[in-house]
Amino acid sequence: LLADLQLDRLKQKLARRVLLWPGGQSSWLQELALAPGQPPLCRSLTAYLRDEAEFKDKLSPIAVSLNVTLAAAQRPGALGLLLYGDTLVQEQV
């Protein structure tokens, strides 16, 4: 699987208010190798909010998206396989 995490995705890249630690990036992309009979794969990522002095917009929600696709679908000529499940999950806290 190819996992693509976007933090504060509704903002321009340079205006994003949430970043990953370490590295200070607002996105994370990684191929996750799953194998039959193996335990579930789990990843923990730490994110932090920039200092309030660094941005003006303190009221709009911070949108986070996680896109999971089959890595084989990225190769030319590969079958167009689909993952079944929710296409949009949104929560506001």
PDB file of N, CA and C in Angstrom:
ATOM      1  N   LEU A   1       0.842  -1.185   0.000  1.00  0.00           N
ATOM      2  CA  LEU A   1       0.000   0.000   0.000  1.00  0.00           C
ATOM      3  C   LEU A   1       0.877   1.235   0.000  1.00  0.00           C
ATOM      4  N   LEU A   2       0.372   2.294  -0.594  1.00  0.00           N
ATOM      5  CA  LEU A   2       1.056   3.579  -0.572  1.00  0.00           C
ATOM      6  C   LEU A   2       0.218   4.525   0.281  1.00  0.00           C
ATOM      7  N   ALA A   3       0.780   4.991   1.395  1.00  0.00           N
ATOM      8  CA  ALA A   3       0.069   5.877   2.323  1.00  0.00           C
ATOM      9  C   ALA A   3       0.564   7.309   2.144  1.00  0.00           C
ATOM     10  N   ASP A   4      -0.384   8.251   2.010  1.00  0.00           N
ATOM     11  CA  ASP A   4      -0.065   9.663   1.823  1.00  0.00           C
ATOM     12  C   ASP A   4      -0.850  10.473   2.850  1.00  0.00           C
ATOM     13  N   LEU A   5      -0.152  11.058   3.825  1.00  0.00           N
ATOM     14  CA  LEU A   5      -0.767  11.856   4.886  1.00  0.00           C
ATOM     15  C   LEU A   5      -0.502  13.332   4.602  1.00  0.00           C
ATOM     16  N   GLN A   6      -1.558  14.151   4.627  1.00  0.00           N
ATOM     17  CA  GLN A   6      -1.444  15.595   4.418  1.00  0.00           C
ATOM     18  C   GLN A   6      -2.029  16.308   5.643  1.00  0.00           C
ATOM     19  N   LEU A   7      -1.220  17.130   6.306  1.00  0.00           N
ATOM     20  CA  LEU A   7      -1.676  17.902   7.461  1.00  0.00           C
ATOM     21  C   LEU A   7      -2.052  19.308   7.022  1.00  0.00           C
ATOM     22  N   ASP A   8      -3.177  19.819   7.510  1.00  0.00           N
ATOM     23  CA  ASP A   8      -3.664  21.170   7.193  1.00  0.00           C
ATOM     24  C   ASP A   8      -3.738  21.354   5.680  1.00  0.00           C
ATOM     25  N   ARG A   9      -4.330  20.377   4.997  1.00  0.00           N
ATOM     26  CA  ARG A   9      -4.281  20.290   3.541  1.00  0.00           C
ATOM     27  C   ARG A   9      -5.028  21.396   2.805  1.00  0.00           C
ATOM     28  N   LEU A  10      -5.915  22.133   3.480  1.00  0.00           N
ATOM     29  CA  LEU A  10      -6.643  23.205   2.815  1.00  0.00           C
ATOM     30  C   LEU A  10      -5.821  24.487   2.698  1.00  0.00           C
ATOM     31  N   LYS A  11      -4.684  24.544   3.350  1.00  0.00           N
ATOM     32  CA  LYS A  11      -3.799  25.717   3.296  1.00  0.00           C
ATOM     33  C   LYS A  11      -2.702  25.501   2.261  1.00  0.00           C
ATOM     34  N   GLN A  12      -2.127  26.599   1.779  1.00  0.00           N
ATOM     35  CA  GLN A  12      -0.972  26.521   0.889  1.00  0.00           C
ATOM     36  C   GLN A  12       0.174  25.871   1.652  1.00  0.00           C
ATOM     37  N   LYS A  13       1.105  25.245   0.923  1.00  0.00           N
ATOM     38  CA  LYS A  13       2.223  24.519   1.556  1.00  0.00           C
ATOM     39  C   LYS A  13       2.957  25.354   2.603  1.00  0.00           C
ATOM     40  N   LEU A  14       3.276  26.599   2.283  1.00  0.00           N
ATOM     41  CA  LEU A  14       4.058  27.431   3.205  1.00  0.00           C
ATOM     42  C   LEU A  14       3.228  28.008   4.355  1.00  0.00           C
ATOM     43  N   ALA A  15       1.899  27.954   4.242  1.00  0.00           N
ATOM     44  CA  ALA A  15       1.041  28.532   5.282  1.00  0.00           C
ATOM     45  C   ALA A  15       0.472  27.473   6.224  1.00  0.00           C
ATOM     46  N   ARG A  16       0.898  26.244   6.095  1.00  0.00           N
ATOM     47  CA  ARG A  16       0.346  25.173   6.930  1.00  0.00           C
ATOM     48  C   ARG A  16       0.754  25.362   8.384  1.00  0.00           C
ATOM     49  N   ARG A  17      -0.202  25.105   9.278  1.00  0.00           N
ATOM     50  CA  ARG A  17      -0.019  25.382  10.697  1.00  0.00           C
ATOM     51  C   ARG A  17       0.439  24.178  11.501  1.00  0.00           C
ATOM     52  N   VAL A  18       0.340  22.991  10.923  1.00  0.00           N
ATOM     53  CA  VAL A  18       0.702  21.756  11.615  1.00  0.00           C
ATOM     54  C   VAL A  18       1.817  21.069  10.837  1.00  0.00           C
ATOM     55  N   LEU A  19       2.857  20.643  11.541  1.00  0.00           N
ATOM     56  CA  LEU A  19       4.003  20.003  10.902  1.00  0.00           C
ATOM     57  C   LEU A  19       4.353  18.715  11.638  1.00  0.00           C
ATOM     58  N   LEU A  20       5.033  17.838  10.938  1.00  0.00           N
ATOM     59  CA  LEU A  20       5.465  16.576  11.533  1.00  0.00           C
ATOM     60  C   LEU A  20       6.811  16.748  12.219  1.00  0.00           C
ATOM     61  N   TRP A  21       7.000  15.977  13.288  1.00  0.00           N
ATOM     62  CA  TRP A  21       8.261  15.990  14.018  1.00  0.00           C
ATOM     63  C   TRP A  21       8.937  14.653  13.828  1.00  0.00           C
ATOM     64  N   PRO A  22      10.184  14.546  13.533  1.00  0.00           N
ATOM     65  CA  PRO A  22      11.110  15.624  13.191  1.00  0.00           C
ATOM     66  C   PRO A  22      11.010  15.949  11.706  1.00  0.00           C
ATOM     67  N   GLY A  23      11.639  16.995  11.278  1.00  0.00           N
ATOM     68  CA  GLY A  23      11.708  17.341   9.871  1.00  0.00           C
ATOM     69  C   GLY A  23      10.900  18.554   9.466  1.00  0.00           C
ATOM     70  N   GLY A  24       9.831  18.857  10.177  1.00  0.00           N
ATOM     71  CA  GLY A  24       9.047  20.040   9.881  1.00  0.00           C
ATOM     72  C   GLY A  24       8.297  19.987   8.558  1.00  0.00           C
ATOM     73  N   GLN A  25       7.926  18.802   8.100  1.00  0.00           N
ATOM     74  CA  GLN A  25       7.164  18.657   6.860  1.00  0.00           C
ATOM     75  C   GLN A  25       5.674  18.579   7.176  1.00  0.00           C
ATOM     76  N   SER A  26       4.834  18.998   6.227  1.00  0.00           N
ATOM     77  CA  SER A  26       3.389  18.921   6.427  1.00  0.00           C
ATOM     78  C   SER A  26       2.788  17.691   5.754  1.00  0.00           C
ATOM     79  N   SER A  27       3.625  16.850   5.172  1.00  0.00           N
ATOM     80  CA  SER A  27       3.114  15.641   4.527  1.00  0.00           C
ATOM     81  C   SER A  27       4.049  14.464   4.800  1.00  0.00           C
ATOM     82  N   TRP A  28       3.485  13.262   4.619  1.00  0.00           N
ATOM     83  CA  TRP A  28       4.236  12.032   4.843  1.00  0.00           C
ATOM     84  C   TRP A  28       3.786  11.042   3.780  1.00  0.00           C
ATOM     85  N   LEU A  29       4.722  10.450   3.071  1.00  0.00           N
ATOM     86  CA  LEU A  29       4.429   9.485   2.024  1.00  0.00           C
ATOM     87  C   LEU A  29       5.314   8.274   2.244  1.00  0.00           C
ATOM     88  N   GLN A  30       4.694   7.094   2.340  1.00  0.00           N
ATOM     89  CA  GLN A  30       5.479   5.894   2.572  1.00  0.00           C
ATOM     90  C   GLN A  30       4.758   4.692   1.999  1.00  0.00           C
ATOM     91  N   GLU A  31       5.547   3.772   1.446  1.00  0.00           N
ATOM     92  CA  GLU A  31       4.996   2.510   0.993  1.00  0.00           C
ATOM     93  C   GLU A  31       4.974   1.550   2.178  1.00  0.00           C
ATOM     94  N   LEU A  32       3.833   0.925   2.388  1.00  0.00           N
ATOM     95  CA  LEU A  32       3.663  -0.006   3.489  1.00  0.00           C
ATOM     96  C   LEU A  32       3.539  -1.413   2.909  1.00  0.00           C
ATOM     97  N   ALA A  33       4.458  -2.278   3.261  1.00  0.00           N
ATOM     98  CA  ALA A  33       4.454  -3.652   2.741  1.00  0.00           C
ATOM     99  C   ALA A  33       3.662  -4.550   3.676  1.00  0.00           C
ATOM    100  N   LEU A  34       2.598  -5.135   3.150  1.00  0.00           N
ATOM    101  CA  LEU A  34       1.763  -6.045   3.915  1.00  0.00           C
ATOM    102  C   LEU A  34       1.968  -7.451   3.386  1.00  0.00           C
ATOM    103  N   ALA A  35       1.972  -8.416   4.286  1.00  0.00           N
ATOM    104  CA  ALA A  35       2.167  -9.808   3.884  1.00  0.00           C
ATOM    105  C   ALA A  35       1.136 -10.681   4.584  1.00  0.00           C
ATOM    106  N   PRO A  36       0.630 -11.697   3.893  1.00  0.00           N
ATOM    107  CA  PRO A  36      -0.335 -12.603   4.525  1.00  0.00           C
ATOM    108  C   PRO A  36       0.270 -13.285   5.748  1.00  0.00           C
ATOM    109  N   GLY A  37      -0.517 -13.402   6.797  1.00  0.00           N
ATOM    110  CA  GLY A  37      -0.064 -14.066   8.010  1.00  0.00           C
ATOM    111  C   GLY A  37       0.779 -13.198   8.925  1.00  0.00           C
ATOM    112  N   GLN A  38       1.094 -11.982   8.527  1.00  0.00           N
ATOM    113  CA  GLN A  38       1.873 -11.063   9.355  1.00  0.00           C
ATOM    114  C   GLN A  38       0.930 -10.238  10.227  1.00  0.00           C
ATOM    115  N   PRO A  39       1.391  -9.777  11.388  1.00  0.00           N
ATOM    116  CA  PRO A  39       0.530  -8.932  12.232  1.00  0.00           C
ATOM    117  C   PRO A  39       0.243  -7.599  11.538  1.00  0.00           C
ATOM    118  N   PRO A  40      -0.818  -6.924  11.956  1.00  0.00           N
ATOM    119  CA  PRO A  40      -1.147  -5.619  11.355  1.00  0.00           C
ATOM    120  C   PRO A  40       0.020  -4.638  11.471  1.00  0.00           C
ATOM    121  N   LEU A  41       0.136  -3.772  10.494  1.00  0.00           N
ATOM    122  CA  LEU A  41       1.207  -2.785  10.445  1.00  0.00           C
ATOM    123  C   LEU A  41       0.715  -1.487  11.094  1.00  0.00           C
ATOM    124  N   CYS A  42       1.528  -0.912  11.955  1.00  0.00           N
ATOM    125  CA  CYS A  42       1.144   0.299  12.674  1.00  0.00           C
ATOM    126  C   CYS A  42       2.281   1.313  12.609  1.00  0.00           C
ATOM    127  N   ARG A  43       1.951   2.586  12.395  1.00  0.00           N
ATOM    128  CA  ARG A  43       2.934   3.661  12.383  1.00  0.00           C
ATOM    129  C   ARG A  43       2.443   4.780  13.307  1.00  0.00           C
ATOM    130  N   SER A  44       3.333   5.336  14.098  1.00  0.00           N
ATOM    131  CA  SER A  44       3.018   6.486  14.946  1.00  0.00           C
ATOM    132  C   SER A  44       3.807   7.675  14.440  1.00  0.00           C
ATOM    133  N   LEU A  45       3.119   8.782  14.231  1.00  0.00           N
ATOM    134  CA  LEU A  45       3.755  10.016  13.786  1.00  0.00           C
ATOM    135  C   LEU A  45       3.421  11.110  14.789  1.00  0.00           C
ATOM    136  N   THR A  46       4.363  11.966  15.060  1.00  0.00           N
ATOM    137  CA  THR A  46       4.145  13.080  15.976  1.00  0.00           C
ATOM    138  C   THR A  46       4.047  14.373  15.175  1.00  0.00           C
ATOM    139  N   ALA A  47       2.988  15.117  15.429  1.00  0.00           N
ATOM    140  CA  ALA A  47       2.783  16.402  14.752  1.00  0.00           C
ATOM    141  C   ALA A  47       2.715  17.499  15.811  1.00  0.00           C
ATOM    142  N   TYR A  48       3.056  18.702  15.397  1.00  0.00           N
ATOM    143  CA  TYR A  48       2.990  19.828  16.327  1.00  0.00           C
ATOM    144  C   TYR A  48       2.403  21.045  15.630  1.00  0.00           C
ATOM    145  N   LEU A  49       1.806  21.922  16.417  1.00  0.00           N
ATOM    146  CA  LEU A  49       1.233  23.168  15.929  1.00  0.00           C
ATOM    147  C   LEU A  49       2.305  24.247  15.983  1.00  0.00           C
ATOM    148  N   ARG A  50       2.443  24.989  14.898  1.00  0.00           N
ATOM    149  CA  ARG A  50       3.412  26.100  14.897  1.00  0.00           C
ATOM    150  C   ARG A  50       3.065  27.092  16.004  1.00  0.00           C
ATOM    151  N   ASP A  51       4.024  27.913  16.382  1.00  0.00           N
ATOM    152  CA  ASP A  51       3.791  28.963  17.370  1.00  0.00           C
ATOM    153  C   ASP A  51       2.730  29.924  16.831  1.00  0.00           C
ATOM    154  N   GLU A  52       1.831  30.392  17.691  1.00  0.00           N
ATOM    155  CA  GLU A  52       0.749  31.295  17.281  1.00  0.00           C
ATOM    156  C   GLU A  52       1.251  32.548  16.576  1.00  0.00           C
ATOM    157  N   ALA A  53       2.441  33.002  16.891  1.00  0.00           N
ATOM    158  CA  ALA A  53       2.987  34.207  16.271  1.00  0.00           C
ATOM    159  C   ALA A  53       3.340  33.980  14.799  1.00  0.00           C
ATOM    160  N   GLU A  54       3.448  32.724  14.367  1.00  0.00           N
ATOM    161  CA  GLU A  54       3.865  32.417  13.001  1.00  0.00           C
ATOM    162  C   GLU A  54       2.712  32.361  11.998  1.00  0.00           C
ATOM    163  N   PHE A  55       1.442  32.401  12.447  1.00  0.00           N
ATOM    164  CA  PHE A  55       0.321  32.397  11.512  1.00  0.00           C
ATOM    165  C   PHE A  55      -0.822  33.234  12.052  1.00  0.00           C
ATOM    166  N   LYS A  56      -1.670  33.731  11.127  1.00  0.00           N
ATOM    167  CA  LYS A  56      -2.769  34.613  11.502  1.00  0.00           C
ATOM    168  C   LYS A  56      -4.086  33.869  11.689  1.00  0.00           C
ATOM    169  N   ASP A  57      -4.321  32.837  10.891  1.00  0.00           N
ATOM    170  CA  ASP A  57      -5.591  32.122  10.899  1.00  0.00           C
ATOM    171  C   ASP A  57      -5.659  31.137  12.061  1.00  0.00           C
ATOM    172  N   LYS A  58      -6.398  31.524  13.104  1.00  0.00           N
ATOM    173  CA  LYS A  58      -6.503  30.675  14.285  1.00  0.00           C
ATOM    174  C   LYS A  58      -7.899  30.067  14.436  1.00  0.00           C
ATOM    175  N   LEU A  59      -8.817  30.394  13.497  1.00  0.00           N
ATOM    176  CA  LEU A  59     -10.196  29.954  13.643  1.00  0.00           C
ATOM    177  C   LEU A  59     -10.609  28.832  12.696  1.00  0.00           C
ATOM    178  N   SER A  60     -10.023  28.756  11.518  1.00  0.00           N
ATOM    179  CA  SER A  60     -10.465  27.726  10.577  1.00  0.00           C
ATOM    180  C   SER A  60      -9.958  26.353  11.007  1.00  0.00           C
ATOM    181  N   PRO A  61     -10.745  25.316  10.725  1.00  0.00           N
ATOM    182  CA  PRO A  61     -10.344  23.969  11.144  1.00  0.00           C
ATOM    183  C   PRO A  61      -9.083  23.500  10.421  1.00  0.00           C
ATOM    184  N   ILE A  62      -8.380  22.594  11.046  1.00  0.00           N
ATOM    185  CA  ILE A  62      -7.177  22.005  10.445  1.00  0.00           C
ATOM    186  C   ILE A  62      -7.598  20.676   9.824  1.00  0.00           C
ATOM    187  N   ALA A  63      -7.574  20.622   8.499  1.00  0.00           N
ATOM    188  CA  ALA A  63      -7.991  19.424   7.769  1.00  0.00           C
ATOM    189  C   ALA A  63      -6.804  18.481   7.600  1.00  0.00           C
ATOM    190  N   VAL A  64      -7.031  17.232   7.950  1.00  0.00           N
ATOM    191  CA  VAL A  64      -6.003  16.203   7.823  1.00  0.00           C
ATOM    192  C   VAL A  64      -6.551  15.129   6.889  1.00  0.00           C
ATOM    193  N   SER A  65      -5.750  14.718   5.908  1.00  0.00           N
ATOM    194  CA  SER A  65      -6.214  13.664   4.999  1.00  0.00           C
ATOM    195  C   SER A  65      -5.198  12.537   4.946  1.00  0.00           C
ATOM    196  N   LEU A  66      -5.719  11.327   4.818  1.00  0.00           N
ATOM    197  CA  LEU A  66      -4.888  10.146   4.645  1.00  0.00           C
ATOM    198  C   LEU A  66      -5.419   9.406   3.435  1.00  0.00           C
ATOM    199  N   ASN A  67      -4.597   9.267   2.416  1.00  0.00           N
ATOM    200  CA  ASN A  67      -4.964   8.572   1.199  1.00  0.00           C
ATOM    201  C   ASN A  67      -4.159   7.281   1.135  1.00  0.00           C
ATOM    202  N   VAL A  68      -4.852   6.152   0.993  1.00  0.00           N
ATOM    203  CA  VAL A  68      -4.190   4.857   0.902  1.00  0.00           C
ATOM    204  C   VAL A  68      -4.565   4.252  -0.440  1.00  0.00           C
ATOM    205  N   THR A  69      -3.560   3.926  -1.242  1.00  0.00           N
ATOM    206  CA  THR A  69      -3.795   3.315  -2.545  1.00  0.00           C
ATOM    207  C   THR A  69      -2.930   2.071  -2.674  1.00  0.00           C
ATOM    208  N   LEU A  70      -3.283   1.241  -3.612  1.00  0.00           N
ATOM    209  CA  LEU A  70      -2.459   0.077  -3.902  1.00  0.00           C
ATOM    210  C   LEU A  70      -1.231   0.546  -4.680  1.00  0.00           C
ATOM    211  N   ALA A  71      -0.060   0.218  -4.201  1.00  0.00           N
ATOM    212  CA  ALA A  71       1.169   0.673  -4.829  1.00  0.00           C
ATOM    213  C   ALA A  71       1.290   0.151  -6.258  1.00  0.00           C
ATOM    214  N   ALA A  72       0.767  -1.028  -6.553  1.00  0.00           N
ATOM    215  CA  ALA A  72       0.852  -1.595  -7.898  1.00  0.00           C
ATOM    216  C   ALA A  72       0.120  -0.725  -8.911  1.00  0.00           C
ATOM    217  N   ALA A  73      -0.904   0.002  -8.485  1.00  0.00           N
ATOM    218  CA  ALA A  73      -1.666   0.850  -9.394  1.00  0.00           C
ATOM    219  C   ALA A  73      -0.843   2.036  -9.889  1.00  0.00           C
ATOM    220  N   GLN A  74       0.268   2.317  -9.249  1.00  0.00           N
ATOM    221  CA  GLN A  74       1.110   3.438  -9.642  1.00  0.00           C
ATOM    222  C   GLN A  74       2.004   3.095 -10.836  1.00  0.00           C
ATOM    223  N   ARG A  75       2.190   1.809 -11.122  1.00  0.00           N
ATOM    224  CA  ARG A  75       3.075   1.392 -12.207  1.00  0.00           C
ATOM    225  C   ARG A  75       2.330   1.391 -13.529  1.00  0.00           C
ATOM    226  N   PRO A  76       3.002   1.813 -14.616  1.00  0.00           N
ATOM    227  CA  PRO A  76       2.369   1.794 -15.938  1.00  0.00           C
ATOM    228  C   PRO A  76       1.988   0.371 -16.334  1.00  0.00           C
ATOM    229  N   GLY A  77       0.801   0.212 -16.856  1.00  0.00           N
ATOM    230  CA  GLY A  77       0.349  -1.090 -17.315  1.00  0.00           C
ATOM    231  C   GLY A  77      -0.213  -1.984 -16.232  1.00  0.00           C
ATOM    232  N   ALA A  78      -0.208  -1.532 -14.979  1.00  0.00           N
ATOM    233  CA  ALA A  78      -0.725  -2.344 -13.876  1.00  0.00           C
ATOM    234  C   ALA A  78      -2.252  -2.348 -13.908  1.00  0.00           C
ATOM    235  N   LEU A  79      -2.853  -3.381 -13.351  1.00  0.00           N
ATOM    236  CA  LEU A  79      -4.301  -3.459 -13.266  1.00  0.00           C
ATOM    237  C   LEU A  79      -4.838  -2.362 -12.372  1.00  0.00           C
ATOM    238  N   GLY A  80      -6.017  -1.867 -12.678  1.00  0.00           N
ATOM    239  CA  GLY A  80      -6.637  -0.816 -11.883  1.00  0.00           C
ATOM    240  C   GLY A  80      -7.386  -1.376 -10.696  1.00  0.00           C
ATOM    241  N   LEU A  81      -6.685  -1.913  -9.724  1.00  0.00           N
ATOM    242  CA  LEU A  81      -7.311  -2.483  -8.535  1.00  0.00           C
ATOM    243  C   LEU A  81      -7.810  -1.383  -7.622  1.00  0.00           C
ATOM    244  N   LEU A  82      -8.841  -1.690  -6.846  1.00  0.00           N
ATOM    245  CA  LEU A  82      -9.444  -0.713  -5.944  1.00  0.00           C
ATOM    246  C   LEU A  82      -9.429  -1.217  -4.518  1.00  0.00           C
ATOM    247  N   LEU A  83      -9.332  -0.277  -3.591  1.00  0.00           N
ATOM    248  CA  LEU A  83      -9.517  -0.585  -2.174  1.00  0.00           C
ATOM    249  C   LEU A  83     -10.966  -0.288  -1.834  1.00  0.00           C
ATOM    250  N   TYR A  84     -11.587  -1.138  -1.023  1.00  0.00           N
ATOM    251  CA  TYR A  84     -12.968  -0.939  -0.649  1.00  0.00           C
ATOM    252  C   TYR A  84     -13.032  -0.344   0.750  1.00  0.00           C
ATOM    253  N   GLY A  85     -13.842   0.682   0.933  1.00  0.00           N
ATOM    254  CA  GLY A  85     -14.000   1.279   2.254  1.00  0.00           C
ATOM    255  C   GLY A  85     -14.457   2.715   2.147  1.00  0.00           C
ATOM    256  N   ASP A  86     -14.409   3.438   3.239  1.00  0.00           N
ATOM    257  CA  ASP A  86     -14.829   4.844   3.249  1.00  0.00           C
ATOM    258  C   ASP A  86     -13.897   5.666   2.379  1.00  0.00           C
ATOM    259  N   THR A  87     -14.481   6.535   1.567  1.00  0.00           N
ATOM    260  CA  THR A  87     -13.644   7.407   0.740  1.00  0.00           C
ATOM    261  C   THR A  87     -13.417   8.753   1.403  1.00  0.00           C
ATOM    262  N   LEU A  88     -14.277   9.107   2.353  1.00  0.00           N
ATOM    263  CA  LEU A  88     -14.107  10.374   3.057  1.00  0.00           C
ATOM    264  C   LEU A  88     -14.494  10.166   4.517  1.00  0.00           C
ATOM    265  N   VAL A  89     -13.546  10.430   5.387  1.00  0.00           N
ATOM    266  CA  VAL A  89     -13.811  10.376   6.825  1.00  0.00           C
ATOM    267  C   VAL A  89     -13.418  11.733   7.385  1.00  0.00           C
ATOM    268  N   GLN A  90     -14.353  12.405   8.017  1.00  0.00           N
ATOM    269  CA  GLN A  90     -14.078  13.741   8.522  1.00  0.00           C
ATOM    270  C   GLN A  90     -14.543  13.833   9.960  1.00  0.00           C
ATOM    271  N   GLU A  91     -13.681  14.413  10.792  1.00  0.00           N
ATOM    272  CA  GLU A  91     -14.025  14.603  12.196  1.00  0.00           C
ATOM    273  C   GLU A  91     -13.533  15.977  12.631  1.00  0.00           C
ATOM    274  N   GLN A  92     -14.355  16.665  13.375  1.00  0.00           N
ATOM    275  CA  GLN A  92     -13.956  17.974  13.874  1.00  0.00           C
ATOM    276  C   GLN A  92     -13.960  17.929  15.386  1.00  0.00           C
ATOM    277  N   VAL A  93     -12.819  18.307  15.979  1.00  0.00           N
ATOM    278  CA  VAL A  93     -12.668  18.282  17.424  1.00  0.00           C
ATOM    279  C   VAL A  93     -12.364  19.691  17.907  1.00  0.00           C
TER     280      VAL A  93
END
